[in-house]
Amino acid sequence: MATLAGGLEDPSAEVLTEAAATFGLLASAARLHIMWALSQGESDVTHLADRVGGALPAVSQHLAKLKLAGLVRSRREGRRQVYYVDDPDIVTVVRVMVGQLTARTAQAAAHRPVSGRP
């Protein structure tokens, strides 16, 4: 592994492959929205589908992929399956990325000229 001037070593190929797979899963807007919602707190699939505006079967499939990848977990509460993010690092990554892009979008909108004004 190469060491950079800041003292950090390059990650192993295995780590980079795993990171790429995780980012690949989060590259779907629907799955990212689900992760954003779950970063705010646990939920069942019906409430998630309502929140993200997706069809119940599609949200269930996205959750199955996220669960298989270990990004979300679930537990049974009576007849409901409740989903949650059990990894605070994933929550941080999602919140930072979405937060930064939201701030950039708001900043760009604030600097756009209003049409009809000189």
GROMACS .gro file of N, CA and C in nm:
model
  354
    1MET      N    1   0.083  -0.118   0.000
    1MET     CA    2   0.000   0.000   0.000
    1MET      C    3   0.087   0.125   0.000
    2ALA      N    4   0.046   0.221  -0.079
    2ALA     CA    5   0.119   0.347  -0.086
    2ALA      C    6   0.072   0.440   0.025
    3THR      N    7   0.165   0.516   0.080
    3THR     CA    8   0.132   0.613   0.183
    3THR      C    9   0.135   0.751   0.122
    4LEU      N   10   0.028   0.827   0.145
    4LEU     CA   11   0.018   0.962   0.092
    4LEU      C   12   0.086   1.060   0.186
    5ALA      N   13   0.104   1.181   0.140
    5ALA     CA   14   0.172   1.284   0.219
    5ALA      C   15   0.101   1.310   0.352
    6GLY      N   16  -0.032   1.292   0.355
    6GLY     CA   17  -0.107   1.315   0.478
    6GLY      C   18  -0.096   1.201   0.577
    7GLY      N   19  -0.021   1.097   0.541
    7GLY     CA   20  -0.002   0.983   0.631
    7GLY      C   21  -0.106   0.873   0.615
    8LEU      N   22  -0.199   0.890   0.524
    8LEU     CA   23  -0.301   0.787   0.502
    8LEU      C   24  -0.252   0.686   0.400
    9GLU      N   25  -0.282   0.561   0.426
    9GLU     CA   26  -0.246   0.457   0.331
    9GLU      C   27  -0.361   0.434   0.234
   10ASP      N   28  -0.324   0.392   0.112
   10ASP     CA   29  -0.427   0.355   0.016
   10ASP      C   30  -0.500   0.232   0.069
   11PRO      N   31  -0.633   0.227   0.051
   11PRO     CA   32  -0.707   0.109   0.096
   11PRO      C   33  -0.675  -0.011   0.008
   12SER      N   34  -0.701  -0.128   0.063
   12SER     CA   35  -0.677  -0.252  -0.013
   12SER      C   36  -0.779  -0.264  -0.125
   13ALA      N   37  -0.749  -0.349  -0.220
   13ALA     CA   38  -0.842  -0.374  -0.331
   13ALA      C   39  -0.973  -0.430  -0.278
   14GLU      N   40  -0.967  -0.510  -0.175
   14GLU     CA   41  -1.088  -0.568  -0.115
   14GLU      C   42  -1.178  -0.459  -0.057
   15VAL      N   43  -1.118  -0.366   0.014
   15VAL     CA   44  -1.194  -0.256   0.073
   15VAL      C   45  -1.255  -0.169  -0.036
   16LEU      N   46  -1.178  -0.139  -0.139
   16LEU     CA   47  -1.230  -0.057  -0.249
   16LEU      C   48  -1.344  -0.126  -0.322
   17THR      N   49  -1.333  -0.257  -0.340
   17THR     CA   50  -1.440  -0.334  -0.405
   17THR      C   51  -1.567  -0.329  -0.321
   18GLU      N   52  -1.553  -0.346  -0.191
   18GLU     CA   53  -1.668  -0.342  -0.102
   18GLU      C   54  -1.732  -0.202  -0.100
   19ALA      N   55  -1.648  -0.099  -0.097
   19ALA     CA   56  -1.700   0.039  -0.100
   19ALA      C   57  -1.773   0.066  -0.230
   20ALA      N   58  -1.718   0.021  -0.342
   20ALA     CA   59  -1.782   0.042  -0.471
   20ALA      C   60  -1.918  -0.028  -0.477
   21ALA      N   61  -1.926  -0.148  -0.421
   21ALA     CA   62  -2.053  -0.221  -0.418
   21ALA      C   63  -2.156  -0.145  -0.334
   22THR      N   64  -2.113  -0.091  -0.222
   22THR     CA   65  -2.205  -0.014  -0.136
   22THR      C   66  -2.251   0.112  -0.207
   23PHE      N   67  -2.158   0.186  -0.268
   23PHE     CA   68  -2.196   0.306  -0.341
   23PHE      C   69  -2.285   0.271  -0.461
   24GLY      N   70  -2.260   0.154  -0.521
   24GLY     CA   71  -2.345   0.109  -0.631
   24GLY      C   72  -2.489   0.091  -0.587
   25LEU      N   73  -2.508   0.032  -0.470
   25LEU     CA   74  -2.643   0.016  -0.416
   25LEU      C   75  -2.708   0.152  -0.388
   26LEU      N   76  -2.628   0.245  -0.341
   26LEU     CA   77  -2.681   0.378  -0.307
   26LEU      C   78  -2.694   0.468  -0.430
   27ALA      N   79  -2.650   0.419  -0.547
   27ALA     CA   80  -2.660   0.499  -0.669
   27ALA      C   81  -2.803   0.506  -0.722
   28SER      N   82  -2.891   0.423  -0.670
   28SER     CA   83  -3.032   0.427  -0.706
   28SER      C   84  -3.100   0.537  -0.624
   29ALA      N   85  -3.169   0.628  -0.691
   29ALA     CA   86  -3.237   0.736  -0.619
   29ALA      C   87  -3.340   0.680  -0.521
   30ALA      N   88  -3.409   0.575  -0.560
   30ALA     CA   89  -3.510   0.515  -0.472
   30ALA      C   90  -3.445   0.456  -0.346
   31ARG      N   91  -3.336   0.382  -0.364
   31ARG     CA   92  -3.269   0.322  -0.247
   31ARG      C   93  -3.205   0.430  -0.159
   32LEU      N   94  -3.152   0.534  -0.221
   32LEU     CA   95  -3.094   0.643  -0.144
   32LEU      C   96  -3.202   0.714  -0.063
   33HIS      N   97  -3.320   0.732  -0.124
   33HIS     CA   98  -3.431   0.794  -0.052
   33HIS      C   99  -3.474   0.707   0.066
   34ILE      N  100  -3.478   0.576   0.045
   34ILE     CA  101  -3.511   0.483   0.154
   34ILE      C  102  -3.407   0.493   0.265
   35MET      N  103  -3.280   0.496   0.228
   35MET     CA  104  -3.174   0.507   0.328
   35MET      C  105  -3.185   0.641   0.402
   36TRP      N  106  -3.217   0.748   0.330
   36TRP     CA  107  -3.234   0.878   0.394
   36TRP      C  108  -3.348   0.870   0.496
   37ALA      N  109  -3.460   0.813   0.455
   37ALA     CA  110  -3.575   0.801   0.545
   37ALA      C  111  -3.538   0.718   0.668
   38LEU      N  112  -3.469   0.606   0.646
   38LEU     CA  113  -3.431   0.520   0.759
   38LEU      C  114  -3.323   0.583   0.845
   39SER      N  115  -3.246   0.675   0.790
   39SER     CA  116  -3.146   0.744   0.873
   39SER      C  117  -3.214   0.838   0.972
   40GLN      N  118  -3.340   0.871   0.946
   40GLN     CA  119  -3.418   0.956   1.035
   40GLN      C  120  -3.489   0.874   1.143
   41GLY      N  121  -3.499   0.743   1.121
   41GLY     CA  122  -3.564   0.656   1.219
   41GLY      C  123  -3.623   0.533   1.152
   42GLU      N  124  -3.649   0.432   1.231
   42GLU     CA  125  -3.699   0.307   1.176
   42GLU      C  126  -3.841   0.321   1.122
   43SER      N  127  -3.877   0.226   1.034
   43SER     CA  128  -4.007   0.232   0.968
   43SER      C  129  -4.043   0.097   0.911
   44ASP      N  130  -4.173   0.076   0.889
   44ASP     CA  131  -4.215  -0.045   0.818
   44ASP      C  132  -4.227  -0.012   0.669
   45VAL      N  133  -4.246  -0.114   0.589
   45VAL     CA  134  -4.243  -0.096   0.444
   45VAL      C  135  -4.359  -0.010   0.396
   46THR      N  136  -4.475  -0.019   0.460
   46THR     CA  137  -4.590   0.062   0.418
   46THR      C  138  -4.563   0.211   0.436
   47HIS      N  139  -4.510   0.248   0.552
   47HIS     CA  140  -4.478   0.389   0.577
   47HIS      C  141  -4.364   0.437   0.487
   48LEU      N  142  -4.266   0.349   0.463
   48LEU     CA  143  -4.157   0.387   0.372
   48LEU      C  144  -4.209   0.412   0.232
   49ALA      N  145  -4.296   0.323   0.184
   49ALA     CA  146  -4.352   0.340   0.049
   49ALA      C  147  -4.428   0.472   0.038
   50ASP      N  148  -4.505   0.506   0.141
   50ASP     CA  149  -4.577   0.634   0.142
   50ASP      C  150  -4.480   0.751   0.142
   51ARG      N  151  -4.375   0.741   0.223
   51ARG     CA  152  -4.281   0.851   0.237
   51ARG      C  153  -4.200   0.875   0.110
   52VAL      N  154  -4.152   0.768   0.048
   52VAL     CA  155  -4.067   0.784  -0.070
   52VAL      C  156  -4.146   0.785  -0.200
   53GLY      N  157  -4.276   0.763  -0.191
   53GLY     CA  158  -4.360   0.768  -0.310
   53GLY      C  159  -4.342   0.651  -0.403
   54GLY      N  160  -4.306   0.537  -0.349
   54GLY     CA  161  -4.286   0.418  -0.431
   54GLY      C  162  -4.396   0.316  -0.411
   55ALA      N  163  -4.408   0.227  -0.506
   55ALA     CA  164  -4.504   0.118  -0.494
   55ALA      C  165  -4.453   0.020  -0.388
   56LEU      N  166  -4.544  -0.038  -0.311
   56LEU     CA  167  -4.507  -0.127  -0.203
   56LEU      C  168  -4.417  -0.242  -0.249
   57PRO      N  169  -4.447  -0.311  -0.360
   57PRO     CA  170  -4.357  -0.419  -0.404
   57PRO      C  171  -4.217  -0.370  -0.441
   58ALA      N  172  -4.208  -0.253  -0.503
   58ALA     CA  173  -4.077  -0.199  -0.541
   58ALA      C  174  -3.996  -0.163  -0.418
   59VAL      N  175  -4.059  -0.100  -0.320
   59VAL     CA  176  -3.989  -0.063  -0.196
   59VAL      C  177  -3.944  -0.190  -0.123
   60SER      N  178  -4.028  -0.292  -0.123
   60SER     CA  179  -3.990  -0.420  -0.061
   60SER      C  180  -3.867  -0.480  -0.128
   61GLN      N  181  -3.862  -0.473  -0.260
   61GLN     CA  182  -3.747  -0.526  -0.333
   61GLN      C  183  -3.621  -0.446  -0.301
   62HIS      N  184  -3.633  -0.315  -0.296
   62HIS     CA  185  -3.517  -0.231  -0.260
   62HIS      C  186  -3.469  -0.265  -0.119
   63LEU      N  187  -3.562  -0.281  -0.026
   63LEU     CA  188  -3.525  -0.316   0.111
   63LEU      C  189  -3.456  -0.451   0.117
   64ALA      N  190  -3.503  -0.546   0.037
   64ALA     CA  191  -3.441  -0.679   0.035
   64ALA      C  192  -3.296  -0.669  -0.011
   65LYS      N  193  -3.270  -0.587  -0.113
   65LYS     CA  194  -3.133  -0.569  -0.162
   65LYS      C  195  -3.046  -0.500  -0.057
   66LEU      N  196  -3.099  -0.397   0.006
   66LEU     CA  197  -3.024  -0.325   0.109
   66LEU      C  198  -2.997  -0.415   0.230
   67LYS      N  199  -3.094  -0.499   0.263
   67LYS     CA  200  -3.077  -0.592   0.375
   67LYS      C  201  -2.973  -0.699   0.341
   68LEU      N  202  -2.980  -0.752   0.221
   68LEU     CA  203  -2.884  -0.853   0.177
   68LEU      C  204  -2.742  -0.798   0.180
   69ALA      N  205  -2.727  -0.672   0.148
   69ALA     CA  206  -2.595  -0.608   0.148
   69ALA      C  207  -2.550  -0.568   0.289
   70GLY      N  208  -2.639  -0.582   0.386
   70GLY     CA  209  -2.604  -0.548   0.524
   70GLY      C  210  -2.616  -0.400   0.556
   71LEU      N  211  -2.682  -0.323   0.468
   71LEU     CA  212  -2.698  -0.181   0.494
   71LEU      C  213  -2.817  -0.150   0.584
   72VAL      N  214  -2.918  -0.236   0.582
   72VAL     CA  215  -3.031  -0.222   0.672
   72VAL      C  216  -3.057  -0.355   0.741
   73ARG      N  217  -3.126  -0.347   0.852
   73ARG     CA  218  -3.167  -0.467   0.926
   73ARG      C  219  -3.316  -0.456   0.951
   74SER      N  220  -3.374  -0.564   0.999
   74SER     CA  221  -3.517  -0.560   1.030
   74SER      C  222  -3.546  -0.647   1.151
   75ARG      N  223  -3.661  -0.619   1.209
   75ARG     CA  224  -3.710  -0.702   1.319
   75ARG      C  225  -3.861  -0.709   1.307
   76ARG      N  226  -3.917  -0.814   1.359
   76ARG     CA  227  -4.062  -0.832   1.353
   76ARG      C  228  -4.126  -0.771   1.476
   77GLU      N  229  -4.232  -0.694   1.452
   77GLU     CA  230  -4.315  -0.640   1.560
   77GLU      C  231  -4.458  -0.679   1.528
   78GLY      N  232  -4.501  -0.789   1.587
   78GLY     CA  233  -4.634  -0.841   1.555
   78GLY      C  234  -4.637  -0.887   1.411
   79ARG      N  235  -4.726  -0.827   1.332
   79ARG     CA  236  -4.736  -0.864   1.191
   79ARG      C  237  -4.649  -0.776   1.102
   80ARG      N  238  -4.590  -0.672   1.159
   80ARG     CA  239  -4.509  -0.577   1.082
   80ARG      C  240  -4.361  -0.614   1.087
   81GLN      N  241  -4.294  -0.588   0.976
   81GLN     CA  242  -4.148  -0.598   0.969
   81GLN      C  243  -4.096  -0.455   0.975
   82VAL      N  244  -4.017  -0.423   1.076
   82VAL     CA  245  -3.966  -0.287   1.094
   82VAL      C  246  -3.821  -0.283   1.049
   83TYR      N  247  -3.788  -0.187   0.963
   83TYR     CA  248  -3.654  -0.174   0.906
   83TYR      C  249  -3.581  -0.057   0.972
   84TYR      N  250  -3.450  -0.071   0.983
   84TYR     CA  251  -3.367   0.033   1.042
   84TYR      C  252  -3.224   0.019   0.992
   85VAL      N  253  -3.148   0.129   1.004
   85VAL     CA  254  -3.006   0.128   0.970
   85VAL      C  255  -2.930   0.107   1.100
   86ASP      N  256  -2.851   0.003   1.104
   86ASP     CA  257  -2.779  -0.033   1.227
   86ASP      C  258  -2.634   0.013   1.224
   87ASP      N  259  -2.594   0.082   1.118
   87ASP     CA  260  -2.454   0.124   1.102
   87ASP      C  261  -2.447   0.276   1.102
   88PRO      N  262  -2.399   0.337   1.212
   88PRO     CA  263  -2.395   0.483   1.218
   88PRO      C  264  -2.307   0.545   1.110
   89ASP      N  265  -2.209   0.472   1.060
   89ASP     CA  266  -2.123   0.526   0.954
   89ASP      C  267  -2.200   0.543   0.823
   90ILE      N  268  -2.287   0.448   0.791
   90ILE     CA  269  -2.369   0.459   0.671
   90ILE      C  270  -2.465   0.576   0.685
   91VAL      N  271  -2.524   0.592   0.804
   91VAL     CA  272  -2.612   0.706   0.830
   91VAL      C  273  -2.536   0.836   0.806
   92THR      N  274  -2.414   0.844   0.856
   92THR     CA  275  -2.333   0.964   0.840
   92THR      C  276  -2.305   0.991   0.692
   93VAL      N  277  -2.266   0.889   0.617
   93VAL     CA  278  -2.237   0.907   0.474
   93VAL      C  279  -2.360   0.959   0.399
   94VAL      N  280  -2.474   0.900   0.424
   94VAL     CA  281  -2.597   0.941   0.356
   94VAL      C  282  -2.634   1.084   0.395
   95ARG      N  283  -2.629   1.114   0.524
   95ARG     CA  284  -2.666   1.248   0.570
   95ARG      C  285  -2.571   1.355   0.516
   96VAL      N  286  -2.441   1.327   0.516
   96VAL     CA  287  -2.344   1.424   0.467
   96VAL      C  288  -2.364   1.448   0.318
   97MET      N  289  -2.376   1.342   0.240
   97MET     CA  290  -2.390   1.356   0.095
   97MET      C  291  -2.518   1.430   0.059
   98VAL      N  292  -2.629   1.386   0.113
   98VAL     CA  293  -2.757   1.450   0.080
   98VAL      C  294  -2.760   1.593   0.135
   99GLY      N  295  -2.708   1.612   0.254
   99GLY     CA  296  -2.704   1.747   0.313
   99GLY      C  297  -2.621   1.843   0.231
  100GLN      N  298  -2.503   1.799   0.186
  100GLN     CA  299  -2.417   1.885   0.106
  100GLN      C  300  -2.482   1.922  -0.027
  101LEU      N  301  -2.544   1.824  -0.091
  101LEU     CA  302  -2.608   1.851  -0.220
  101LEU      C  303  -2.731   1.940  -0.203
  102THR      N  304  -2.803   1.924  -0.094
  102THR     CA  305  -2.918   2.010  -0.065
  102THR      C  306  -2.871   2.154  -0.045
  103ALA      N  307  -2.763   2.171   0.030
  103ALA     CA  308  -2.708   2.305   0.055
  103ALA      C  309  -2.660   2.369  -0.075
  104ARG      N  310  -2.594   2.290  -0.159
  104ARG     CA  311  -2.546   2.344  -0.288
  104ARG      C  312  -2.663   2.388  -0.375
  105THR      N  313  -2.768   2.306  -0.378
  105THR     CA  314  -2.885   2.339  -0.459
  105THR      C  315  -2.950   2.467  -0.409
  106ALA      N  316  -2.963   2.479  -0.277
  106ALA     CA  317  -3.022   2.600  -0.219
  106ALA      C  318  -2.935   2.722  -0.248
  107GLN      N  319  -2.805   2.707  -0.238
  107GLN     CA  320  -2.713   2.818  -0.264
  107GLN      C  321  -2.720   2.860  -0.411
  108ALA      N  322  -2.725   2.762  -0.501
  108ALA     CA  323  -2.734   2.795  -0.644
  108ALA      C  324  -2.866   2.866  -0.674
  109ALA      N  325  -2.975   2.823  -0.611
  109ALA     CA  326  -3.104   2.886  -0.634
  109ALA      C  327  -3.104   3.030  -0.582
  110ALA      N  328  -3.035   3.054  -0.472
  110ALA     CA  329  -3.029   3.188  -0.415
  110ALA      C  330  -2.950   3.284  -0.503
  111HIS      N  331  -2.860   3.232  -0.583
  111HIS     CA  332  -2.776   3.317  -0.669
  111HIS      C  333  -2.829   3.328  -0.811
  112ARG      N  334  -2.936   3.256  -0.842
  112ARG     CA  335  -2.995   3.265  -0.975
  112ARG      C  336  -3.071   3.396  -0.989
  113PRO      N  337  -3.055   3.465  -1.101
  113PRO     CA  338  -3.132   3.588  -1.121
  113PRO      C  339  -3.280   3.555  -1.138
  114VAL      N  340  -3.365   3.640  -1.083
  114VAL     CA  341  -3.508   3.623  -1.095
  114VAL      C  342  -3.549   3.678  -1.231
  115SER      N  343  -3.623   3.600  -1.309
  115SER     CA  344  -3.660   3.645  -1.442
  115SER      C  345  -3.753   3.767  -1.433
  116GLY      N  346  -3.738   3.855  -1.526
  116GLY     CA  347  -3.817   3.976  -1.531
  116GLY      C  348  -3.753   4.093  -1.457
  117ARG      N  349  -3.642   4.068  -1.391
  117ARG     CA  350  -3.571   4.176  -1.321
  117ARG      C  351  -3.449   4.216  -1.402
  118PRO      N  352  -3.418   4.342  -1.400
  118PRO     CA  353  -3.299   4.388  -1.476
  118PRO      C  354  -3.170   4.344  -1.415
   0.00000   0.00000   0.00000
